[in-house]
Amino acid sequence: MTDLQRFVAAEIERPVSREIAEAGRAVAARLGGCAVLFYGSVLRTGDLDGVLDFYVLRGDEARPGVVAACLWPDVSYHEVAVNGRTIRAKVASMQLATFARAVRGDMLDTTIWARFVQPVALIWADNAATRQRVAAAICDAAVTAAGFAALHGPRRGAAGDFWRALFRATYRTELRVEAPGREDQILSYDRRRYDELLPLAWTAGGLAFAGDGTRLAPCPTEAQLRALARSWMPSEATGKWLNLARLAKAAFTFEGAARYALWKVERHTGLRIPLTPFRERHPILAAPGVLCRVWRRSAAQ
């Protein structure tokens, strides 16, 4: 086992609360998943009043439709009753085989490896073989991200300098606007983790580097640099369009969108709006009426 594999194995096996574990298994059963990854802010805080972020991976026997096969992941919202408490989760799902290709950087997408180079827990897998495949995929995400960090980062710098350069590059590629300093916020949650991870990932990926313990200097070969640049350019050219297509898909296929939106409205405004059959079936058509009620309440206050 390599040092990177040991690092990832220790991280993904982190313990989670019983409520989170049971919610993950329940969502996996609903979606036909073979593994559940837990990530995001609640992984860090443990706040069960928030919305959990799950990634449900499906087995190779799953056959997604044409749209889902091209514009993954599928996105849905779930509520699970555990010990008399409602656990809420926003869930992305896709085939494990597709996930494995995405984290290797074999596809145009940058979001998967950029997301899963950040902390994650594997809270359920259907068997040991699946657990090994998922662990290997998380290692691949780290190697892919570290390679692009060398491409976009300084010639020499602290580990954090390379991670900042990487995250800024992915934000420019994707169709999303992050607040200034978002990359610093990500690193601030666990700087030591990212300091340790970068050299491990470079070593696992066969990318040479020099360093004195605090400052690193990647030494990629010309062939490695060309390969990284060739891999990055298509993603940079198509990333925004790909994310726009995914947003359009999600607008019409986000299962549980109305339930999720109404919960968010109540949480942030205190206004409880009932979930009617019309709002459940047609969240986009119902949205103007909901927004009007929120606006009227705000104006009255």
JSON list of N, CA and C in Angstrom, two decimals, residues 57-111:
[
{"chain": "A", "resi": 57, "resn": "LEU", "atom": "N", "xyz": [-23.13, 6.11, -5.51]},
{"chain": "A", "resi": 57, "resn": "LEU", "atom": "CA", "xyz": [-22.55, 5.47, -6.69]},
{"chain": "A", "resi": 57, "resn": "LEU", "atom": "C", "xyz": [-23.30, 4.19, -6.99]},
{"chain": "A", "resi": 58, "resn": "ARG", "atom": "N", "xyz": [-23.66, 4.01, -8.24]},
{"chain": "A", "resi": 58, "resn": "ARG", "atom": "CA", "xyz": [-24.40, 2.83, -8.66]},
{"chain": "A", "resi": 58, "resn": "ARG", "atom": "C", "xyz": [-23.45, 1.82, -9.30]},
{"chain": "A", "resi": 59, "resn": "GLY", "atom": "N", "xyz": [-23.85, 0.56, -9.22]},
{"chain": "A", "resi": 59, "resn": "GLY", "atom": "CA", "xyz": [-23.02, -0.51, -9.77]},
{"chain": "A", "resi": 59, "resn": "GLY", "atom": "C", "xyz": [-23.00, -0.52, -11.28]},
{"chain": "A", "resi": 60, "resn": "ASP", "atom": "N", "xyz": [-22.13, -1.35, -11.84]},
{"chain": "A", "resi": 60, "resn": "ASP", "atom": "CA", "xyz": [-21.96, -1.41, -13.29]},
{"chain": "A", "resi": 60, "resn": "ASP", "atom": "C", "xyz": [-23.19, -1.96, -13.98]},
{"chain": "A", "resi": 61, "resn": "GLU", "atom": "N", "xyz": [-24.03, -2.68, -13.23]},
{"chain": "A", "resi": 61, "resn": "GLU", "atom": "CA", "xyz": [-25.24, -3.24, -13.85]},
{"chain": "A", "resi": 61, "resn": "GLU", "atom": "C", "xyz": [-26.30, -2.18, -14.09]},
{"chain": "A", "resi": 62, "resn": "ALA", "atom": "N", "xyz": [-26.16, -1.02, -13.44]},
{"chain": "A", "resi": 62, "resn": "ALA", "atom": "CA", "xyz": [-27.12, 0.08, -13.65]},
{"chain": "A", "resi": 62, "resn": "ALA", "atom": "C", "xyz": [-27.01, 0.60, -15.07]},
{"chain": "A", "resi": 63, "resn": "ARG", "atom": "N", "xyz": [-28.13, 0.87, -15.69]},
{"chain": "A", "resi": 63, "resn": "ARG", "atom": "CA", "xyz": [-28.15, 1.36, -17.06]},
{"chain": "A", "resi": 63, "resn": "ARG", "atom": "C", "xyz": [-28.87, 2.71, -17.09]},
{"chain": "A", "resi": 64, "resn": "PRO", "atom": "N", "xyz": [-28.12, 3.81, -17.02]},
{"chain": "A", "resi": 64, "resn": "PRO", "atom": "CA", "xyz": [-28.75, 5.12, -17.03]},
{"chain": "A", "resi": 64, "resn": "PRO", "atom": "C", "xyz": [-29.36, 5.43, -18.39]},
{"chain": "A", "resi": 65, "resn": "GLY", "atom": "N", "xyz": [-30.35, 6.34, -18.40]},
{"chain": "A", "resi": 65, "resn": "GLY", "atom": "CA", "xyz": [-30.92, 6.79, -19.65]},
{"chain": "A", "resi": 65, "resn": "GLY", "atom": "C", "xyz": [-29.92, 7.60, -20.45]},
{"chain": "A", "resi": 66, "resn": "VAL", "atom": "N", "xyz": [-30.32, 7.99, -21.65]},
{"chain": "A", "resi": 66, "resn": "VAL", "atom": "CA", "xyz": [-29.41, 8.71, -22.54]},
{"chain": "A", "resi": 66, "resn": "VAL", "atom": "C", "xyz": [-28.97, 10.03, -21.92]},
{"chain": "A", "resi": 67, "resn": "VAL", "atom": "N", "xyz": [-29.92, 10.79, -21.38]},
{"chain": "A", "resi": 67, "resn": "VAL", "atom": "CA", "xyz": [-29.57, 12.10, -20.80]},
{"chain": "A", "resi": 67, "resn": "VAL", "atom": "C", "xyz": [-28.67, 11.91, -19.58]},
{"chain": "A", "resi": 68, "resn": "ALA", "atom": "N", "xyz": [-29.04, 10.98, -18.70]},
{"chain": "A", "resi": 68, "resn": "ALA", "atom": "CA", "xyz": [-28.25, 10.76, -17.49]},
{"chain": "A", "resi": 68, "resn": "ALA", "atom": "C", "xyz": [-26.85, 10.26, -17.81]},
{"chain": "A", "resi": 69, "resn": "ALA", "atom": "N", "xyz": [-26.72, 9.49, -18.89]},
{"chain": "A", "resi": 69, "resn": "ALA", "atom": "CA", "xyz": [-25.40, 8.97, -19.27]},
{"chain": "A", "resi": 69, "resn": "ALA", "atom": "C", "xyz": [-24.48, 10.08, -19.75]},
{"chain": "A", "resi": 70, "resn": "CYS", "atom": "N", "xyz": [-25.07, 11.11, -20.36]},
{"chain": "A", "resi": 70, "resn": "CYS", "atom": "CA", "xyz": [-24.26, 12.21, -20.90]},
{"chain": "A", "resi": 70, "resn": "CYS", "atom": "C", "xyz": [-24.09, 13.35, -19.91]},
{"chain": "A", "resi": 71, "resn": "LEU", "atom": "N", "xyz": [-25.13, 13.60, -19.11]},
{"chain": "A", "resi": 71, "resn": "LEU", "atom": "CA", "xyz": [-25.12, 14.75, -18.21]},
{"chain": "A", "resi": 71, "resn": "LEU", "atom": "C", "xyz": [-25.29, 14.28, -16.76]},
{"chain": "A", "resi": 72, "resn": "TRP", "atom": "N", "xyz": [-24.31, 13.57, -16.28]},
{"chain": "A", "resi": 72, "resn": "TRP", "atom": "CA", "xyz": [-24.33, 13.14, -14.89]},
{"chain": "A", "resi": 72, "resn": "TRP", "atom": "C", "xyz": [-23.81, 14.27, -14.02]},
{"chain": "A", "resi": 73, "resn": "PRO", "atom": "N", "xyz": [-24.08, 14.26, -12.74]},
{"chain": "A", "resi": 73, "resn": "PRO", "atom": "CA", "xyz": [-24.87, 13.27, -12.01]},
{"chain": "A", "resi": 73, "resn": "PRO", "atom": "C", "xyz": [-26.36, 13.61, -12.03]},
{"chain": "A", "resi": 74, "resn": "ASP", "atom": "N", "xyz": [-27.17, 12.62, -11.61]},
{"chain": "A", "resi": 74, "resn": "ASP", "atom": "CA", "xyz": [-28.57, 12.91, -11.30]},
{"chain": "A", "resi": 74, "resn": "ASP", "atom": "C", "xyz": [-28.60, 13.54, -9.90]},
{"chain": "A", "resi": 75, "resn": "VAL", "atom": "N", "xyz": [-29.52, 14.48, -9.71]},
{"chain": "A", "resi": 75, "resn": "VAL", "atom": "CA", "xyz": [-29.59, 15.19, -8.43]},
{"chain": "A", "resi": 75, "resn": "VAL", "atom": "C", "xyz": [-30.98, 15.03, -7.83]},
{"chain": "A", "resi": 76, "resn": "SER", "atom": "N", "xyz": [-31.04, 14.78, -6.54]},
{"chain": "A", "resi": 76, "resn": "SER", "atom": "CA", "xyz": [-32.33, 14.61, -5.87]},
{"chain": "A", "resi": 76, "resn": "SER", "atom": "C", "xyz": [-32.21, 15.05, -4.42]},
{"chain": "A", "resi": 77, "resn": "TYR", "atom": "N", "xyz": [-33.36, 15.24, -3.80]},
{"chain": "A", "resi": 77, "resn": "TYR", "atom": "CA", "xyz": [-33.43, 15.64, -2.40]},
{"chain": "A", "resi": 77, "resn": "TYR", "atom": "C", "xyz": [-34.21, 14.58, -1.64]},
{"chain": "A", "resi": 78, "resn": "HIS", "atom": "N", "xyz": [-33.71, 14.20, -0.47]},
{"chain": "A", "resi": 78, "resn": "HIS", "atom": "CA", "xyz": [-34.34, 13.14, 0.30]},
{"chain": "A", "resi": 78, "resn": "HIS", "atom": "C", "xyz": [-34.48, 13.53, 1.76]},
{"chain": "A", "resi": 79, "resn": "GLU", "atom": "N", "xyz": [-35.55, 13.04, 2.37]},
{"chain": "A", "resi": 79, "resn": "GLU", "atom": "CA", "xyz": [-35.75, 13.16, 3.81]},
{"chain": "A", "resi": 79, "resn": "GLU", "atom": "C", "xyz": [-35.90, 11.76, 4.38]},
{"chain": "A", "resi": 80, "resn": "VAL", "atom": "N", "xyz": [-35.16, 11.48, 5.44]},
{"chain": "A", "resi": 80, "resn": "VAL", "atom": "CA", "xyz": [-35.16, 10.15, 6.05]},
{"chain": "A", "resi": 80, "resn": "VAL", "atom": "C", "xyz": [-35.42, 10.31, 7.55]},
{"chain": "A", "resi": 81, "resn": "ALA", "atom": "N", "xyz": [-36.39, 9.58, 8.06]},
{"chain": "A", "resi": 81, "resn": "ALA", "atom": "CA", "xyz": [-36.69, 9.61, 9.49]},
{"chain": "A", "resi": 81, "resn": "ALA", "atom": "C", "xyz": [-35.78, 8.62, 10.21]},
{"chain": "A", "resi": 82, "resn": "VAL", "atom": "N", "xyz": [-34.99, 9.13, 11.15]},
{"chain": "A", "resi": 82, "resn": "VAL", "atom": "CA", "xyz": [-34.07, 8.28, 11.92]},
{"chain": "A", "resi": 82, "resn": "VAL", "atom": "C", "xyz": [-34.24, 8.64, 13.40]},
{"chain": "A", "resi": 83, "resn": "ASN", "atom": "N", "xyz": [-34.67, 7.68, 14.18]},
{"chain": "A", "resi": 83, "resn": "ASN", "atom": "CA", "xyz": [-34.85, 7.90, 15.62]},
{"chain": "A", "resi": 83, "resn": "ASN", "atom": "C", "xyz": [-35.74, 9.10, 15.91]},
{"chain": "A", "resi": 84, "resn": "GLY", "atom": "N", "xyz": [-36.81, 9.24, 15.13]},
{"chain": "A", "resi": 84, "resn": "GLY", "atom": "CA", "xyz": [-37.75, 10.34, 15.33]},
{"chain": "A", "resi": 84, "resn": "GLY", "atom": "C", "xyz": [-37.26, 11.68, 14.83]},
{"chain": "A", "resi": 85, "resn": "ARG", "atom": "N", "xyz": [-36.15, 11.69, 14.13]},
{"chain": "A", "resi": 85, "resn": "ARG", "atom": "CA", "xyz": [-35.58, 12.94, 13.62]},
{"chain": "A", "resi": 85, "resn": "ARG", "atom": "C", "xyz": [-35.53, 12.88, 12.11]},
{"chain": "A", "resi": 86, "resn": "THR", "atom": "N", "xyz": [-35.84, 14.00, 11.45]},
{"chain": "A", "resi": 86, "resn": "THR", "atom": "CA", "xyz": [-35.77, 14.06, 10.00]},
{"chain": "A", "resi": 86, "resn": "THR", "atom": "C", "xyz": [-34.37, 14.47, 9.56]},
{"chain": "A", "resi": 87, "resn": "ILE", "atom": "N", "xyz": [-33.72, 13.58, 8.81]},
{"chain": "A", "resi": 87, "resn": "ILE", "atom": "CA", "xyz": [-32.40, 13.86, 8.24]},
{"chain": "A", "resi": 87, "resn": "ILE", "atom": "C", "xyz": [-32.60, 14.23, 6.78]},
{"chain": "A", "resi": 88, "resn": "ARG", "atom": "N", "xyz": [-32.09, 15.37, 6.39]},
{"chain": "A", "resi": 88, "resn": "ARG", "atom": "CA", "xyz": [-32.26, 15.88, 5.03]},
{"chain": "A", "resi": 88, "resn": "ARG", "atom": "C", "xyz": [-30.95, 15.75, 4.27]},
{"chain": "A", "resi": 89, "resn": "ALA", "atom": "N", "xyz": [-31.06, 15.37, 3.00]},
{"chain": "A", "resi": 89, "resn": "ALA", "atom": "CA", "xyz": [-29.84, 15.19, 2.20]},
{"chain": "A", "resi": 89, "resn": "ALA", "atom": "C", "xyz": [-30.08, 15.59, 0.76]},
{"chain": "A", "resi": 90, "resn": "LYS", "atom": "N", "xyz": [-29.11, 16.32, 0.23]},
{"chain": "A", "resi": 90, "resn": "LYS", "atom": "CA", "xyz": [-29.06, 16.60, -1.21]},
{"chain": "A", "resi": 90, "resn": "LYS", "atom": "C", "xyz": [-28.13, 15.55, -1.81]},
{"chain": "A", "resi": 91, "resn": "VAL", "atom": "N", "xyz": [-28.62, 14.85, -2.82]},
{"chain": "A", "resi": 91, "resn": "VAL", "atom": "CA", "xyz": [-27.92, 13.65, -3.28]},
{"chain": "A", "resi": 91, "resn": "VAL", "atom": "C", "xyz": [-27.60, 13.75, -4.77]},
{"chain": "A", "resi": 92, "resn": "ALA", "atom": "N", "xyz": [-26.36, 13.48, -5.10]},
{"chain": "A", "resi": 92, "resn": "ALA", "atom": "CA", "xyz": [-25.95, 13.31, -6.49]},
{"chain": "A", "resi": 92, "resn": "ALA", "atom": "C", "xyz": [-25.69, 11.83, -6.70]},
{"chain": "A", "resi": 93, "resn": "SER", "atom": "N", "xyz": [-26.02, 11.31, -7.87]},
{"chain": "A", "resi": 93, "resn": "SER", "atom": "CA", "xyz": [-25.81, 9.88, -8.10]},
{"chain": "A", "resi": 93, "resn": "SER", "atom": "C", "xyz": [-25.33, 9.64, -9.53]},
{"chain": "A", "resi": 94, "resn": "MET", "atom": "N", "xyz": [-24.49, 8.64, -9.68]},
{"chain": "A", "resi": 94, "resn": "MET", "atom": "CA", "xyz": [-23.96, 8.27, -10.99]},
{"chain": "A", "resi": 94, "resn": "MET", "atom": "C", "xyz": [-23.37, 6.87, -10.88]},
{"chain": "A", "resi": 95, "resn": "GLN", "atom": "N", "xyz": [-23.01, 6.28, -12.02]},
{"chain": "A", "resi": 95, "resn": "GLN", "atom": "CA", "xyz": [-22.38, 4.97, -12.03]},
{"chain": "A", "resi": 95, "resn": "GLN", "atom": "C", "xyz": [-20.97, 5.05, -11.46]},
{"chain": "A", "resi": 96, "resn": "LEU", "atom": "N", "xyz": [-20.58, 4.03, -10.74]},
{"chain": "A", "resi": 96, "resn": "LEU", "atom": "CA", "xyz": [-19.23, 3.96, -10.19]},
{"chain": "A", "resi": 96, "resn": "LEU", "atom": "C", "xyz": [-18.19, 3.96, -11.30]},
{"chain": "A", "resi": 97, "resn": "ALA", "atom": "N", "xyz": [-18.47, 3.27, -12.40]},
{"chain": "A", "resi": 97, "resn": "ALA", "atom": "CA", "xyz": [-17.50, 3.22, -13.51]},
{"chain": "A", "resi": 97, "resn": "ALA", "atom": "C", "xyz": [-17.28, 4.61, -14.10]},
{"chain": "A", "resi": 98, "resn": "THR", "atom": "N", "xyz": [-18.34, 5.39, -14.23]},
{"chain": "A", "resi": 98, "resn": "THR", "atom": "CA", "xyz": [-18.21, 6.76, -14.75]},
{"chain": "A", "resi": 98, "resn": "THR", "atom": "C", "xyz": [-17.46, 7.63, -13.75]},
{"chain": "A", "resi": 99, "resn": "PHE", "atom": "N", "xyz": [-17.77, 7.47, -12.49]},
{"chain": "A", "resi": 99, "resn": "PHE", "atom": "CA", "xyz": [-17.07, 8.20, -11.43]},
{"chain": "A", "resi": 99, "resn": "PHE", "atom": "C", "xyz": [-15.57, 7.92, -11.50]},
{"chain": "A", "resi": 100, "resn": "ALA", "atom": "N", "xyz": [-15.21, 6.65, -11.68]},
{"chain": "A", "resi": 100, "resn": "ALA", "atom": "CA", "xyz": [-13.79, 6.27, -11.73]},
{"chain": "A", "resi": 100, "resn": "ALA", "atom": "C", "xyz": [-13.08, 6.92, -12.91]},
{"chain": "A", "resi": 101, "resn": "ARG", "atom": "N", "xyz": [-13.76, 7.02, -14.04]},
{"chain": "A", "resi": 101, "resn": "ARG", "atom": "CA", "xyz": [-13.15, 7.69, -15.20]},
{"chain": "A", "resi": 101, "resn": "ARG", "atom": "C", "xyz": [-13.02, 9.18, -14.95]},
{"chain": "A", "resi": 102, "resn": "ALA", "atom": "N", "xyz": [-14.01, 9.78, -14.32]},
{"chain": "A", "resi": 102, "resn": "ALA", "atom": "CA", "xyz": [-14.00, 11.23, -14.10]},
{"chain": "A", "resi": 102, "resn": "ALA", "atom": "C", "xyz": [-12.88, 11.64, -13.16]},
{"chain": "A", "resi": 103, "resn": "VAL", "atom": "N", "xyz": [-12.65, 10.88, -12.10]},
{"chain": "A", "resi": 103, "resn": "VAL", "atom": "CA", "xyz": [-11.61, 11.27, -11.14]},
{"chain": "A", "resi": 103, "resn": "VAL", "atom": "C", "xyz": [-10.21, 11.12, -11.72]},
{"chain": "A", "resi": 104, "resn": "ARG", "atom": "N", "xyz": [-10.08, 10.30, -12.76]},
{"chain": "A", "resi": 104, "resn": "ARG", "atom": "CA", "xyz": [-8.78, 10.16, -13.43]},
{"chain": "A", "resi": 104, "resn": "ARG", "atom": "C", "xyz": [-8.51, 11.30, -14.40]},
{"chain": "A", "resi": 105, "resn": "GLY", "atom": "N", "xyz": [-9.50, 12.16, -14.61]},
{"chain": "A", "resi": 105, "resn": "GLY", "atom": "CA", "xyz": [-9.34, 13.23, -15.57]},
{"chain": "A", "resi": 105, "resn": "GLY", "atom": "C", "xyz": [-9.50, 12.77, -17.00]},
{"chain": "A", "resi": 106, "resn": "ASP", "atom": "N", "xyz": [-10.15, 11.63, -17.20]},
{"chain": "A", "resi": 106, "resn": "ASP", "atom": "CA", "xyz": [-10.33, 11.08, -18.54]},
{"chain": "A", "resi": 106, "resn": "ASP", "atom": "C", "xyz": [-11.50, 11.71, -19.28]},
{"chain": "A", "resi": 107, "resn": "MET", "atom": "N", "xyz": [-12.23, 12.61, -18.63]},
{"chain": "A", "resi": 107, "resn": "MET", "atom": "CA", "xyz": [-13.41, 13.22, -19.23]},
{"chain": "A", "resi": 107, "resn": "MET", "atom": "C", "xyz": [-13.27, 14.74, -19.15]},
{"chain": "A", "resi": 108, "resn": "LEU", "atom": "N", "xyz": [-14.19, 15.44, -19.80]},
{"chain": "A", "resi": 108, "resn": "LEU", "atom": "CA", "xyz": [-14.11, 16.90, -19.83]},
{"chain": "A", "resi": 108, "resn": "LEU", "atom": "C", "xyz": [-14.35, 17.52, -18.47]},
{"chain": "A", "resi": 109, "resn": "ASP", "atom": "N", "xyz": [-15.05, 16.82, -17.63]},
{"chain": "A", "resi": 109, "resn": "ASP", "atom": "CA", "xyz": [-15.46, 17.36, -16.32]},
{"chain": "A", "resi": 109, "resn": "ASP", "atom": "C", "xyz": [-14.27, 17.62, -15.39]},
{"chain": "A", "resi": 110, "resn": "THR", "atom": "N", "xyz": [-14.36, 18.73, -14.66]},
{"chain": "A", "resi": 110, "resn": "THR", "atom": "CA", "xyz": [-13.37, 19.03, -13.61]},
{"chain": "A", "resi": 110, "resn": "THR", "atom": "C", "xyz": [-13.98, 18.94, -12.21]},
{"chain": "A", "resi": 111, "resn": "THR", "atom": "N", "xyz": [-15.30, 18.87, -12.13]},
{"chain": "A", "resi": 111, "resn": "THR", "atom": "CA", "xyz": [-15.97, 19.00, -10.83]},
{"chain": "A", "resi": 111, "resn": "THR", "atom": "C", "xyz": [-15.76, 17.80, -9.92]}
]
